[in-house]
Short mmCIF file of C-alpha atoms in Angstrom, two decimals:
data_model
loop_
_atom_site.label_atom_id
_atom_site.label_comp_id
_atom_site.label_asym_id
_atom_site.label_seq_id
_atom_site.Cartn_x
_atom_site.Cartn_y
_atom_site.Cartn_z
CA UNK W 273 31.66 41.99 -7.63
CA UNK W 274 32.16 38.25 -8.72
CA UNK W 275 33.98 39.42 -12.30
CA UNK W 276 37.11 37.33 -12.10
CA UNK W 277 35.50 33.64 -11.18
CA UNK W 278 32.61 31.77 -13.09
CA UNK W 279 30.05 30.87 -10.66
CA UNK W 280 28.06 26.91 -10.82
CA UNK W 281 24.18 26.54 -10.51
CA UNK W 282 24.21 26.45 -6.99
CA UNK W 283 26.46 29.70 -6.97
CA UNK W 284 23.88 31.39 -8.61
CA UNK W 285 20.99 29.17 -6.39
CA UNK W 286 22.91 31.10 -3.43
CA UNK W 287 23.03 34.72 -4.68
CA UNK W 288 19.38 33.88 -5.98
CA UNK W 289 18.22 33.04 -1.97
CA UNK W 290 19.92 36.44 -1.13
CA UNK W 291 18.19 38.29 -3.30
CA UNK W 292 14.73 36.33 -2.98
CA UNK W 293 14.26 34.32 -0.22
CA UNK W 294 11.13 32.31 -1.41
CA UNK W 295 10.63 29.93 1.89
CA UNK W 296 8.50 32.44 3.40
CA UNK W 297 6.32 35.50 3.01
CA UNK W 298 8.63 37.00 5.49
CA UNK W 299 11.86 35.61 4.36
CA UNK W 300 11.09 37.35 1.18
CA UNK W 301 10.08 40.35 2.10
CA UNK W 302 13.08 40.67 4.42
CA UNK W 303 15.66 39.52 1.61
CA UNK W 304 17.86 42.36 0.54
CA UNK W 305 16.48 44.74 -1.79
CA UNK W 306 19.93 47.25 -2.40
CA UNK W 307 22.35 45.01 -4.58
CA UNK W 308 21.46 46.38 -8.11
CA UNK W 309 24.37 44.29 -10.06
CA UNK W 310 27.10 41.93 -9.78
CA UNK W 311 29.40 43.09 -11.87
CA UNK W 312 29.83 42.64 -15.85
CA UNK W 313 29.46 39.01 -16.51
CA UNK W 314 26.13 37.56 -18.13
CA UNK W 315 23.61 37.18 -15.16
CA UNK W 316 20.70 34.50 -15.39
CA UNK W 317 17.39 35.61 -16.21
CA UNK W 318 16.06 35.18 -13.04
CA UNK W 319 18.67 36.44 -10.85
CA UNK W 320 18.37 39.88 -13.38
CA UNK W 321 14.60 40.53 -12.63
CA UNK W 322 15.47 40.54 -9.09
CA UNK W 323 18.33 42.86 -9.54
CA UNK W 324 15.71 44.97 -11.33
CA UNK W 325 13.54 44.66 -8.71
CA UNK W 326 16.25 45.82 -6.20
CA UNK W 327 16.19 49.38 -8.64
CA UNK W 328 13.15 50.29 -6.66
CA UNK W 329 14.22 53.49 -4.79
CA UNK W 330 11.67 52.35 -2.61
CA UNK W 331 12.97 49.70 -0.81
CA UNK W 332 9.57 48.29 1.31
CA UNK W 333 8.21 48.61 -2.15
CA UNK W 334 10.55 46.01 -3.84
CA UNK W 335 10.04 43.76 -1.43
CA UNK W 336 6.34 43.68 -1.58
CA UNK W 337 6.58 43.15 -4.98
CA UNK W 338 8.96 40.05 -4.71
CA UNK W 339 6.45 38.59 -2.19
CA UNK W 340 3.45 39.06 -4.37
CA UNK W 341 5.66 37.73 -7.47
CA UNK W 342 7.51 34.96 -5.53
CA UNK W 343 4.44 33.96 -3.91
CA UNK W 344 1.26 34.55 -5.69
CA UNK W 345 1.88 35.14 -9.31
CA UNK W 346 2.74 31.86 -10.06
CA UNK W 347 1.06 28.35 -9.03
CA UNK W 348 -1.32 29.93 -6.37
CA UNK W 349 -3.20 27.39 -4.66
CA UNK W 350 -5.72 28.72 -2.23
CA UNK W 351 -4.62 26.29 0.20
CA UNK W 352 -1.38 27.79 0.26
CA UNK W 353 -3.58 30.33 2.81
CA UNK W 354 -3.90 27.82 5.07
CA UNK W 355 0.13 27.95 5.89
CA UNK W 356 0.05 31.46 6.76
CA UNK W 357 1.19 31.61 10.29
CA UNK W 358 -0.08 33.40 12.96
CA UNK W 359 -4.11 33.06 11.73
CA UNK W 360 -4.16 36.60 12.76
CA UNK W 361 -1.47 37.38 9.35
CA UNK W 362 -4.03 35.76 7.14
CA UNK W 363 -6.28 39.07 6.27
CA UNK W 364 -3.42 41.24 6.71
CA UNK W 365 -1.89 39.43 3.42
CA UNK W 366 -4.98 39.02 1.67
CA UNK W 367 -5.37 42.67 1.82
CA UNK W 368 -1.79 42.90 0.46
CA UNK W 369 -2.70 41.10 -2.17
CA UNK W 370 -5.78 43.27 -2.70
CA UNK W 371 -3.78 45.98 -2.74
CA UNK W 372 -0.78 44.80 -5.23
CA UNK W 373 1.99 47.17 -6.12
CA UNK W 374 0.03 49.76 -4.25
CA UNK W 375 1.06 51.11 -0.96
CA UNK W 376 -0.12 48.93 2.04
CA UNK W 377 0.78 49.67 5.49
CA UNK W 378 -0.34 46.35 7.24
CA UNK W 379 2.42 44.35 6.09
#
């Protein structure tokens, strides 16, 4: 896949959305988790940790773990709670959180 044409920034901006879909906590965790690699050219850094991610066998699994990394590892603001629509989603993703990499059920 993709080894005969360079791609621009907002090629890779693209295959990064499909990969990670960061506008939502569901939009993430629905983004595709099989593609593993696109073929033998160099890959930025950050579409490469998703393509690692995607290595999971466990699929629900890699996608948890792109929602906790897309969404809470880095600037976390407690208001970003707040956003999480329905109310009734809020404890079930606090408790994902809780939980981490571990298996959680209520997502």
């Amino acid at each position: 896949l993709f080894d005969t044409n360079e791609l621009s920034e907002t090629g890779w901006n693209h295959i990064s959305r499909l990969l990670c879909d960061k506008t939502s906590f569901q939009s993430t965790y629905a983004s595709n988790h099989a593609i593993q690699q696109l073929g033998s050219r160099p890959t930025p850094p950050f579409i490469r940790h998703y393509l690692m991610l995607n290595r999971n066998e466990d699929k629900l699994m890699a996608g948890r773990i792109k929602v906790i990394d897309a969404h809470f590892a880095k600037n976390f603001h407690l208001h970003h709670l707040g956003e999480i629509r329905p109310a009734g989603l809020l404890p079930r993703t606090l408790r994902f959180v809780q939980l981490g990499y571990t298996e959680c059920d209520d997502f």
